XYZ file of C-alpha atoms in Angstrom:
362
model
C 6.660 74.188 32.969
C 5.742 70.788 34.502
C 6.451 70.086 38.072
C 8.628 66.691 38.399
C 7.091 64.168 40.270
C 10.222 61.967 41.157
C 14.076 62.463 40.038
C 14.232 61.300 36.844
C 10.421 61.006 36.465
C 7.978 62.432 34.583
C 6.413 65.848 34.652
C 3.036 66.804 36.043
C 2.234 68.075 32.463
C 3.264 64.905 30.845
C 1.440 62.735 33.306
C -1.698 64.905 32.853
C -1.435 64.927 29.103
C -1.186 61.043 29.176
C -4.054 60.800 31.418
C -6.042 63.022 28.993
C -4.958 60.855 26.071
C -6.175 57.821 27.990
C -9.603 59.190 28.752
C -10.161 60.310 24.991
C -8.889 56.800 23.925
C -11.259 54.915 26.101
C -14.396 56.910 24.850
C -15.172 54.493 21.902
C -17.522 52.357 20.491
C -15.714 49.049 20.356
C -18.022 47.250 23.026
C -20.827 48.068 20.268
C -18.542 46.798 17.273
C -18.015 43.482 19.147
C -21.630 42.932 19.809
C -22.129 43.322 15.955
C -19.269 41.037 15.282
C -20.699 38.504 17.609
C -24.104 38.699 16.005
C -22.506 38.451 12.566
C -21.052 35.119 13.756
C -24.513 33.854 14.911
C -25.980 34.438 11.579
C -22.820 32.874 9.661
C -22.962 29.766 11.832
C -26.970 29.627 11.580
C -26.589 29.134 7.903
C -23.474 27.194 7.926
C -24.230 24.577 10.471
C -28.096 24.138 9.536
C -27.143 23.877 5.983
C -29.642 26.404 4.848
C -29.359 27.803 1.263
C -27.948 31.619 0.852
C -27.258 33.265 -2.309
C -23.752 34.620 -3.572
C -24.986 38.016 -2.872
C -26.215 37.078 0.523
C -22.795 35.528 1.523
C -21.043 38.930 0.423
C -23.445 40.875 2.744
C -23.060 38.697 5.551
C -19.259 38.908 5.145
C -19.013 42.537 4.952
C -18.401 42.538 8.566
C -16.762 39.290 9.455
C -16.931 38.725 13.263
C -13.710 36.495 13.824
C -11.332 39.121 11.926
C -13.263 41.946 13.737
C -12.342 40.476 17.076
C -8.722 39.994 16.287
C -8.148 43.423 15.184
C -9.886 44.843 18.290
C -8.146 42.668 20.440
C -4.804 43.876 19.197
C -5.757 47.386 19.818
C -7.088 47.201 23.026
C -4.583 44.524 24.552
C -1.333 46.093 23.362
C -2.936 49.674 24.909
C -3.565 47.874 28.169
C 0.039 46.481 28.214
C 1.652 49.698 27.478
C -0.254 51.372 30.378
C 1.316 48.682 32.740
C 3.737 46.033 31.427
C 3.819 44.180 34.767
C 3.574 40.600 33.193
C 1.810 39.286 36.474
C -0.960 42.124 36.067
C -1.057 41.380 32.343
C -1.591 37.562 32.878
C -4.051 37.869 35.563
C -6.181 40.349 33.662
C -5.886 38.439 30.458
C -7.147 35.256 32.583
C -9.841 37.030 34.326
C -11.291 37.977 30.741
C -11.112 34.763 29.368
C -11.283 31.827 31.674
C -14.378 32.556 34.229
C -17.045 32.781 31.293
C -15.185 29.881 29.510
C -15.352 27.659 32.375
C -19.112 28.246 33.184
C -20.008 27.982 29.298
C -18.096 24.428 29.441
C -19.820 23.322 32.659
C -23.350 24.165 31.243
C -22.280 22.478 27.948
C -21.324 19.326 29.642
C -24.537 19.187 31.660
C -26.606 20.158 28.558
C -25.078 17.349 26.545
C -25.478 14.819 29.302
C -29.231 15.646 29.723
C -29.719 15.594 25.943
C -28.215 12.054 25.291
C -24.628 11.631 25.654
C -23.352 9.829 28.868
C -20.621 12.382 30.193
C -19.304 9.896 32.767
C -16.526 8.236 30.823
C -12.964 7.837 30.940
C -12.321 10.282 27.970
C -14.188 13.049 29.860
C -11.267 12.962 32.463
C -8.915 14.053 29.931
C -11.391 15.974 27.928
C -12.513 18.267 30.501
C -9.487 19.617 32.032
C -8.134 20.325 28.542
C -11.162 22.630 27.902
C -10.685 24.499 31.080
C -7.160 25.250 29.891
C -8.525 26.680 26.678
C -7.235 23.557 24.483
C -10.497 23.314 22.780
C -11.298 20.204 20.876
C -14.246 17.858 20.140
C -13.393 14.337 21.438
C -14.422 11.142 19.511
C -17.635 10.647 21.752
C -18.938 13.949 20.723
C -18.266 13.631 16.926
C -21.787 12.402 16.138
C -23.407 14.991 18.553
C -25.217 18.065 17.070
C -23.467 19.167 13.819
C -20.216 17.336 14.815
C -18.747 19.743 17.532
C -19.839 20.421 21.046
C -19.413 24.220 20.462
C -17.842 25.131 16.934
C -17.501 28.951 17.895
C -14.894 28.095 20.558
C -12.075 27.348 18.173
C -10.730 31.017 18.255
C -10.118 30.753 22.119
C -6.616 28.912 21.894
C -5.622 31.549 18.975
C -6.681 34.591 21.339
C -4.680 32.858 24.056
C -1.577 32.678 21.759
C -1.930 36.300 20.957
C -1.930 37.114 24.628
C 1.179 35.275 25.121
C 2.800 36.597 21.901
C 2.214 40.249 22.676
C 4.775 40.395 25.721
C 7.069 38.633 23.640
C 7.031 41.102 21.010
C 7.502 44.006 23.472
C 10.503 42.249 24.815
C 12.177 41.544 21.623
C 11.563 44.528 19.707
C 13.996 47.398 20.588
C 12.048 50.291 22.077
C 13.803 52.796 19.917
C 12.751 51.292 16.674
C 9.803 49.358 17.837
C 7.245 50.378 15.136
C 9.824 49.601 12.583
C 10.093 45.864 13.887
C 6.293 46.095 14.229
C 5.911 46.785 10.442
C 8.282 43.915 9.712
C 6.241 41.606 11.727
C 3.229 42.492 10.173
C 4.531 42.025 6.660
C 6.044 38.427 7.798
C 2.409 37.226 8.991
C 0.668 38.736 6.069
C 3.131 36.381 3.947
C 2.478 33.862 6.211
C -1.112 34.174 5.919
C -0.766 33.922 2.024
C 1.568 30.970 1.951
C -0.977 29.004 4.254
C -3.603 29.429 1.688
C -1.893 29.033 -1.628
C 1.049 26.414 -0.705
C -0.534 22.920 -1.155
C -0.343 20.790 1.868
C -2.325 18.019 3.103
C -5.904 18.489 4.626
C -4.790 17.579 8.127
C -1.645 19.798 8.622
C -3.662 22.838 6.817
C -6.426 22.419 9.243
C -3.970 22.233 12.303
C -2.212 25.231 11.038
C -5.624 27.263 10.643
C -6.101 26.480 14.524
C -2.649 28.307 15.282
C -1.848 32.113 15.472
C 0.051 31.800 12.199
C -2.540 32.727 9.578
C -4.594 35.212 11.687
C -1.517 37.061 13.517
C -1.553 39.776 11.103
C -5.056 40.868 11.982
C -4.117 41.271 15.670
C -0.728 43.229 14.758
C -2.872 45.397 12.702
C -4.700 46.381 15.737
C -1.541 46.879 17.629
C 0.095 49.043 14.978
C -3.162 51.304 14.665
C -2.924 51.821 18.505
C 0.952 52.534 18.368
C 0.365 55.182 15.930
C -2.378 56.680 17.637
C -4.524 56.773 14.403
C -7.519 57.243 16.105
C -6.602 61.242 16.313
C -6.107 61.339 12.734
C -8.397 63.700 10.891
C -8.957 60.985 8.241
C -10.095 58.510 11.064
C -11.802 60.471 13.799
C -15.562 60.917 12.976
C -15.083 59.820 9.383
C -16.857 56.465 9.551
C -19.242 57.129 6.683
C -16.415 57.827 4.316
C -14.698 54.650 5.334
C -17.894 52.664 5.108
C -18.668 53.692 1.874
C -15.232 52.961 0.380
C -15.153 49.575 2.156
C -18.752 48.341 1.258
C -17.902 49.667 -2.605
C -14.551 47.691 -2.606
C -16.283 44.501 -0.858
C -19.131 44.250 -3.100
C -17.682 45.308 -6.498
C -14.340 43.241 -6.589
C -16.030 40.044 -4.737
C -15.304 37.173 -7.247
C -13.548 39.575 -9.459
C -9.923 39.261 -7.885
C -8.106 36.218 -6.762
C -9.906 35.203 -3.376
C -6.674 35.432 -1.122
C -5.611 38.853 -2.285
C -9.283 40.030 -2.040
C -9.700 38.835 1.606
C -6.357 40.071 2.426
C -7.000 43.743 1.142
C -10.635 43.716 2.365
C -9.540 42.989 6.159
C -6.808 45.732 5.823
C -9.477 48.370 4.816
C -11.761 46.638 7.285
C -9.499 47.468 10.108
C -9.350 51.298 9.294
C -13.012 51.126 8.915
C -13.302 49.697 12.482
C -11.038 52.252 13.902
C -13.178 55.079 12.074
C -16.258 53.445 13.495
C -15.049 53.245 16.976
C -14.230 57.141 17.123
C -17.389 58.380 15.262
C -19.891 59.336 17.645
C -17.484 57.690 20.380
C -20.193 57.795 23.091
C -22.743 56.037 21.330
C -21.764 52.631 22.580
C -21.981 53.480 26.276
C -25.335 55.324 25.803
C -26.821 52.125 23.925
C -25.321 49.272 26.014
C -24.486 51.173 29.358
C -21.180 49.569 29.751
C -22.530 46.044 29.252
C -20.154 44.035 27.347
C -22.118 40.784 26.272
C -20.316 39.975 23.143
C -17.891 36.999 24.527
C -21.048 35.704 26.170
C -23.073 35.716 22.762
C -19.880 34.275 21.108
C -19.350 31.230 23.352
C -23.087 30.209 23.729
C -24.780 30.492 20.342
C -22.837 27.604 19.238
C -24.141 25.337 21.871
C -27.656 26.302 21.251
C -27.469 25.499 17.253
C -25.480 22.007 18.166
C -28.429 21.114 20.818
C -30.865 21.970 18.400
C -29.562 19.769 15.630
C -28.999 17.040 18.242
C -32.657 17.285 19.347
C -34.038 17.696 15.682
C -35.316 21.194 16.176
C -33.170 22.717 13.729
C -36.230 23.193 11.162
C -38.217 24.980 14.069
C -35.135 27.205 15.091
C -35.967 30.517 13.713
C -32.753 33.099 13.451
C -34.527 35.513 15.895
C -35.145 32.983 18.348
C -31.510 31.734 18.185
C -30.279 35.598 18.427
C -32.848 36.409 21.404
C -31.743 33.158 23.239
C -27.905 34.023 22.694
C -28.498 37.217 24.032
C -30.096 36.050 26.892
C -27.482 33.424 28.074
C -24.993 35.931 27.203
C -26.499 38.671 29.674
C -26.756 36.169 32.355
C -23.262 35.246 31.695
C -22.136 39.178 32.002
C -24.130 39.765 34.936
C -23.640 36.629 36.892
C -19.990 35.561 35.815
C -17.858 37.883 33.543
C -18.625 41.329 35.672
C -17.930 40.165 38.957
C -14.715 38.757 37.906
C -13.674 41.609 35.768
C -14.079 43.917 38.695
C -11.082 41.834 40.000
C -8.768 43.210 37.309
C -5.996 45.612 38.212
C -6.522 49.119 37.090
C -3.684 50.530 34.901
C -2.623 54.181 34.413
C -0.808 55.194 31.554
C 2.209 56.952 33.129
C 4.879 56.917 30.340
C 4.475 58.927 27.180
C 4.760 57.290 23.702
C 8.273 57.309 22.041
């Protein structure tokens, strides 16, 4: 029998069980998976922005583990769990801001300094409007930087506003969805945004509007919701997920390589991403201590993601692209990311409010 902590409160056994669940839940390989995802984005942008030739099979291999969808799925999984541990909105907002902004602010300052040194005068009226917008996470390339590098001061930052939109929408979902039928509403929302993803790709609209929509949460939110749903259902405990990464990888790779170019692209990508979500979860909870052993709790994926684009665009601006080896780009990105982690991100993350899972799942 459990010992009640407070009148109408939860029992000691219930609290203990939830703490044990939290411990098991947190032992995973998500840091390692994000590192791999960030590295994939480096390779993708290396070929894309330097306009290097790559075979169709090479493209299929490169997009086996697409970085941005992986980030969005993992984000939904982990952030929803964090919110459920403590749904105090002030704590939630503070923790989210500490995760995104310090690293981003330093990256933007470094970017402005480097761009100024490499030929663009950063003391002009447009900068007075542009810099504050970047600090807020409203990422865009101003007209005075359109001809710099490959046409963007840091092409990888486009997902930051989308991630911020996810952060804003998550508490709204928990507020609007009835607690007793939360998962039912979640399934419905997932279906709605799967349809939205399809519509944004198949319905003909002008190029400018299409590009604008792609920079909103609308075509991407289903990936985030997939992560939320898997977390809510505690699928990591399932015998078909836990320690089953090999089977999921074989199935996922077989589907991806055998049906690429065979079925309609929108349908193919949608199904592929759904299978990918389950594969990620299986990888996260197969040999779940691997990430901590290899990375020692250092999470440099965010730094890799936000700095590699700067390195690429500066290389193009200085006409060094032909001399930029992929390994050099990866090494430089890892180095800047590590400095960002040690000097900026980690110190600020220590300020995050700790949460404890005190309520059982419905």
